[in-house]
mmCIF file of C-alpha atoms in Angstrom:
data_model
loop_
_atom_site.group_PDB
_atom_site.id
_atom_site.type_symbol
_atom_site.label_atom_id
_atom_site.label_comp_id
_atom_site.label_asym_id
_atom_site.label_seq_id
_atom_site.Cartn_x
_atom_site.Cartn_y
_atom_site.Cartn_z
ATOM 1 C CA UNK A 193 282.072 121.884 -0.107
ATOM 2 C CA UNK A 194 283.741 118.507 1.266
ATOM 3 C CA UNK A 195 283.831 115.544 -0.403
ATOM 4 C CA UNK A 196 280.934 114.403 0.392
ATOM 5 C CA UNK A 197 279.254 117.471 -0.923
ATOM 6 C CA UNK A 198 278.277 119.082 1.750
ATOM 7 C CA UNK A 199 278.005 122.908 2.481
ATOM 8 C CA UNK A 200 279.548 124.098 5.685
ATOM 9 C CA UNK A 201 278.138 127.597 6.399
ATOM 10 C CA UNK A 202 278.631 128.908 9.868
ATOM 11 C CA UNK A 203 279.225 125.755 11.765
ATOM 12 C CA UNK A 204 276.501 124.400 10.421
ATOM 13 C CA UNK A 205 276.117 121.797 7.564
ATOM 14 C CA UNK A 206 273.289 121.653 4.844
ATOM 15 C CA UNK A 207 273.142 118.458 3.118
ATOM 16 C CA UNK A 208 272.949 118.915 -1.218
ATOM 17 C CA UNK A 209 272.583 116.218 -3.558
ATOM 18 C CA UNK A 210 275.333 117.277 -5.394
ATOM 19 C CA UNK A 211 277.117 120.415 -6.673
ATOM 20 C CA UNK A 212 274.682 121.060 -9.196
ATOM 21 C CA UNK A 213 271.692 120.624 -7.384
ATOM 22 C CA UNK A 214 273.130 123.023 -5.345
ATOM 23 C CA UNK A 215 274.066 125.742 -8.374
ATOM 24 C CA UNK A 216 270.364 125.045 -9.752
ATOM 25 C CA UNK A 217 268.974 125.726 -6.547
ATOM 26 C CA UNK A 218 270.770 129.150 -5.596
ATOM 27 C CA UNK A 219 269.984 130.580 -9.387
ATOM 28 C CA UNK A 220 266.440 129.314 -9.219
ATOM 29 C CA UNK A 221 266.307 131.538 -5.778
ATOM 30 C CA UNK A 222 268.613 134.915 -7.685
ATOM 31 C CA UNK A 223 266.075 134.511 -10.122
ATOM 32 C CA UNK A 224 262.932 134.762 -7.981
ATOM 33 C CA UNK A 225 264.840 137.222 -6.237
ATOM 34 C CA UNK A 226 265.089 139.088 -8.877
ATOM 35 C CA UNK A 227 261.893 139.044 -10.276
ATOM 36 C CA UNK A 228 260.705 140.133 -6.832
ATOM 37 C CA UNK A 229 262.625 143.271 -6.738
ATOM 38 C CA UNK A 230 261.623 143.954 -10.127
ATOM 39 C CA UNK A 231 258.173 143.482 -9.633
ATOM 40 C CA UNK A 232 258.238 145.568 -6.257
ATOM 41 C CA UNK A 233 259.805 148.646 -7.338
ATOM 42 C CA UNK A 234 257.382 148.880 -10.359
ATOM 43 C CA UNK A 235 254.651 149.031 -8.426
ATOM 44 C CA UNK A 236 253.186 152.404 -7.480
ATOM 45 C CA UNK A 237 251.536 152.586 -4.019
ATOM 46 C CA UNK A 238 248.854 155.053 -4.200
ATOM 47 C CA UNK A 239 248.479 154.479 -0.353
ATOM 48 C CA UNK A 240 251.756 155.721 0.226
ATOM 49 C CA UNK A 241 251.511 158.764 -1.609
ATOM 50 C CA UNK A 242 247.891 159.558 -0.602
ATOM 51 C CA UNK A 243 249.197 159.056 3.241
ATOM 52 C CA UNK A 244 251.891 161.495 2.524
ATOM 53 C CA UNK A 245 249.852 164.233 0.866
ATOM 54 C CA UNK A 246 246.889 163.578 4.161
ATOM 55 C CA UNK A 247 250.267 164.432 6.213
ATOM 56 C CA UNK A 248 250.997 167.429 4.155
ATOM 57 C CA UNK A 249 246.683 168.650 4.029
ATOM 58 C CA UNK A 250 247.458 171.931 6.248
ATOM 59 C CA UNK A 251 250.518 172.426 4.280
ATOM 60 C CA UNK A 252 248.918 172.165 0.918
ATOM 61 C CA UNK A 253 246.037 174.182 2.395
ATOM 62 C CA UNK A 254 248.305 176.904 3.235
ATOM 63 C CA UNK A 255 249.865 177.149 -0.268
ATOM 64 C CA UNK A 256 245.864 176.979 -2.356
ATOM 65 C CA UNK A 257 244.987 179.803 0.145
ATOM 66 C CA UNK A 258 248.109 181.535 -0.954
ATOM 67 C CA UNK A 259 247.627 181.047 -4.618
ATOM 68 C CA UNK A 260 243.822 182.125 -4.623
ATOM 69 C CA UNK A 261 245.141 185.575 -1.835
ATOM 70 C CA UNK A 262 247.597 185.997 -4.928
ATOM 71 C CA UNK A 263 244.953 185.641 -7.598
ATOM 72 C CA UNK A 264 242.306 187.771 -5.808
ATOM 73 C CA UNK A 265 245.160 190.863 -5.543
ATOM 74 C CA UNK A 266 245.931 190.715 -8.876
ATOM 75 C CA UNK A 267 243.212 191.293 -10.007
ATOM 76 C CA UNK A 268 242.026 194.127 -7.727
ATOM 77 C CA UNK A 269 245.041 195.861 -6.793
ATOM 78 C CA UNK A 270 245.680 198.600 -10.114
ATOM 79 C CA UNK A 271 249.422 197.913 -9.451
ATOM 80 C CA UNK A 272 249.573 194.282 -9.839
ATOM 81 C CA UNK A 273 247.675 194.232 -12.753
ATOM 82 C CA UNK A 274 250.275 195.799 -14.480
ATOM 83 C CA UNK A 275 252.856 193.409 -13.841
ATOM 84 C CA UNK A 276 254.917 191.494 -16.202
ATOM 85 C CA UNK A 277 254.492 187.568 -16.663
ATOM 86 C CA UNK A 278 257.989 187.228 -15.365
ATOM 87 C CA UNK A 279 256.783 188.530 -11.895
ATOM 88 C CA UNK A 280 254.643 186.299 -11.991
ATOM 89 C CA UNK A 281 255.862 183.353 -12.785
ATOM 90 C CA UNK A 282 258.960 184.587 -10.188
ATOM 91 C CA UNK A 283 256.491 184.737 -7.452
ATOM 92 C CA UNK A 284 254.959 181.201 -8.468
ATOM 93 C CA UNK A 285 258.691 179.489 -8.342
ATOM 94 C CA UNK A 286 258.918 181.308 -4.771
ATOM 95 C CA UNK A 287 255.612 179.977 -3.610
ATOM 96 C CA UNK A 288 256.488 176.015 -4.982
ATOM 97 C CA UNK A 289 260.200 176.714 -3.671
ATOM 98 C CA UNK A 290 258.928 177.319 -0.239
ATOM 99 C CA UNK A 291 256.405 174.348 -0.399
ATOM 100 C CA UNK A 292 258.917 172.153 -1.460
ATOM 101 C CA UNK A 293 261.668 173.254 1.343
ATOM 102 C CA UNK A 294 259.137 173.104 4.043
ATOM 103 C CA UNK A 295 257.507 169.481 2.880
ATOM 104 C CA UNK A 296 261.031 168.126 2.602
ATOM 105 C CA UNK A 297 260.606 166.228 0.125
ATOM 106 C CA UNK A 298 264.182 167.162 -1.660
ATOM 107 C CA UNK A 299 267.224 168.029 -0.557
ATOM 108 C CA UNK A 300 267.493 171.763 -0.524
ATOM 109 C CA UNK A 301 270.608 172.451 -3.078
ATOM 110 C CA UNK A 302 268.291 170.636 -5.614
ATOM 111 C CA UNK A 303 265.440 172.897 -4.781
ATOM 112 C CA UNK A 304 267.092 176.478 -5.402
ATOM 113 C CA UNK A 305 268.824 174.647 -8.476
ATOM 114 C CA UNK A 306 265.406 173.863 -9.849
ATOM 115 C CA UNK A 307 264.114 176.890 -9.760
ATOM 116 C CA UNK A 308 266.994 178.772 -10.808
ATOM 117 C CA UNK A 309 267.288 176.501 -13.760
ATOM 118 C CA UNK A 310 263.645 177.297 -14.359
ATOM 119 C CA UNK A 311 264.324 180.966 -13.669
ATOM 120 C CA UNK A 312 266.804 180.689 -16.307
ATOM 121 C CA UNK A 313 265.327 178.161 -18.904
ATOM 122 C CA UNK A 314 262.208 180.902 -19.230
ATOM 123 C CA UNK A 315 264.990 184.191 -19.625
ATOM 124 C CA UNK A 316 263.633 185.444 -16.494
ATOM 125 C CA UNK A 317 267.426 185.611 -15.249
ATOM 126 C CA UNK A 318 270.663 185.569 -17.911
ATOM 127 C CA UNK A 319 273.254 183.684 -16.852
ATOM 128 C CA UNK A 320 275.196 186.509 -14.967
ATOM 129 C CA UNK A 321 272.367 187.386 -12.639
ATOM 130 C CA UNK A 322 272.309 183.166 -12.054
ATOM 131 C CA UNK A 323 275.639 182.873 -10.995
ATOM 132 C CA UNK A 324 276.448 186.029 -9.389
ATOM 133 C CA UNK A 325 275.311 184.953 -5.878
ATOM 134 C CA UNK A 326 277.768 181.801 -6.011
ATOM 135 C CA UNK A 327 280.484 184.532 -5.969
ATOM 136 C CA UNK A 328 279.398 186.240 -2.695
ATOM 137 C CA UNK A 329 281.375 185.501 0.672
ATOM 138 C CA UNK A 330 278.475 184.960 2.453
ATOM 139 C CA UNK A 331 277.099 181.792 0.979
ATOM 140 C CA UNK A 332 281.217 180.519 0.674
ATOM 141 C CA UNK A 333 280.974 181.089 4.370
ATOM 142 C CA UNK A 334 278.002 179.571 4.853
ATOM 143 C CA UNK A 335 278.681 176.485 2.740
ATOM 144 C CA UNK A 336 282.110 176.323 4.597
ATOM 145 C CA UNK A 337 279.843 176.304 8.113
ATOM 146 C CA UNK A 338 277.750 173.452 6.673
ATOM 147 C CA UNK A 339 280.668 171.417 6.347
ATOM 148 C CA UNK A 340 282.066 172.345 9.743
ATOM 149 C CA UNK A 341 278.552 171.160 11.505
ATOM 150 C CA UNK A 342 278.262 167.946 9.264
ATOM 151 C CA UNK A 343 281.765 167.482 11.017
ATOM 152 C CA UNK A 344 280.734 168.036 14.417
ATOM 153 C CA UNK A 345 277.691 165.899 14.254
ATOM 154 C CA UNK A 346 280.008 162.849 12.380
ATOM 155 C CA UNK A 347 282.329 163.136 15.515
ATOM 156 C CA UNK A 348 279.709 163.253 18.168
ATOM 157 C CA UNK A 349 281.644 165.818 19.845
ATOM 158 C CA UNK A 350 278.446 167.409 21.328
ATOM 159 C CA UNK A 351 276.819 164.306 23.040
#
């Protein structure tokens, strides 16, 4: 501000009655601001998430079929009657797991943690048999590789 209160902002000049008028102004406008971005993340938009599960209909299809071909061969089949209710909870974490990978809608490190933490939560794992696979060179050499390509693709080597 110059002395004759006026705000300079990129070569161009706004005229204010005075400093205050200027403070009350800008905190009138944080406040609506505010109040807007309040109000619009508290809002739950059904159209969104109705669009997203139309996207997802052969998807979610695929998965019901699934779950009733499961249901169907349980009960038939003399062999998978007998099965424990930790098989079958197993196989329902595998079935969500894969829905959830192939619909993207988290990132897949959370996915395999949420379901091992279910897997473990329910004492269908201990806690050896949950961490055992973090100790295998293959996934240190595949997590290694991940970092390697997220590299690559940062540097824009391949384009």
């Amino acid at each position: 501000l110059d002395e004759d209160d006026t705000l300079v902002v990129n070569d161009s000049v706004e005229s204010y009655g005075s400093v205050e008028q200027m403070n009350v102004k800008t905190r009138t406008q944080d406040i609506a601001d505010i109040k807007s971005y309040h109000k619009h993340r508290s809002t739950f938009r059904w159209r969104q998430v109705t669009q997203e599960l139309w996207k997802q209909k052969f998807l979610i299809l695929i998965v019901f079929l699934l779950e009733v071909t499961l249901l169907i061969i349980g009960l038939v089949v003399e062999d998978w009657r007998s099965m424990s209710w930790e098989a079958w909870v197993s196989i329902e974490i595998t079935i969500i797991t894969l829905y959830l990978l192939i619909a993207n809608y988290f990132p897949p490190g959370f996915v395999f943690l949420a379901a091992m933490s279910i897997c473990y939560g329910l004492n269908i794992i201990d806690s050896e048999q949950a961490f055992e696979g973090f100790s295998n060179t293959g996934v240190i050499t595949v997590g290694v590789l991940f970092v390697i390509a997220k590299a690559i693709e940062l540097s824009d080597v391949l384009r």
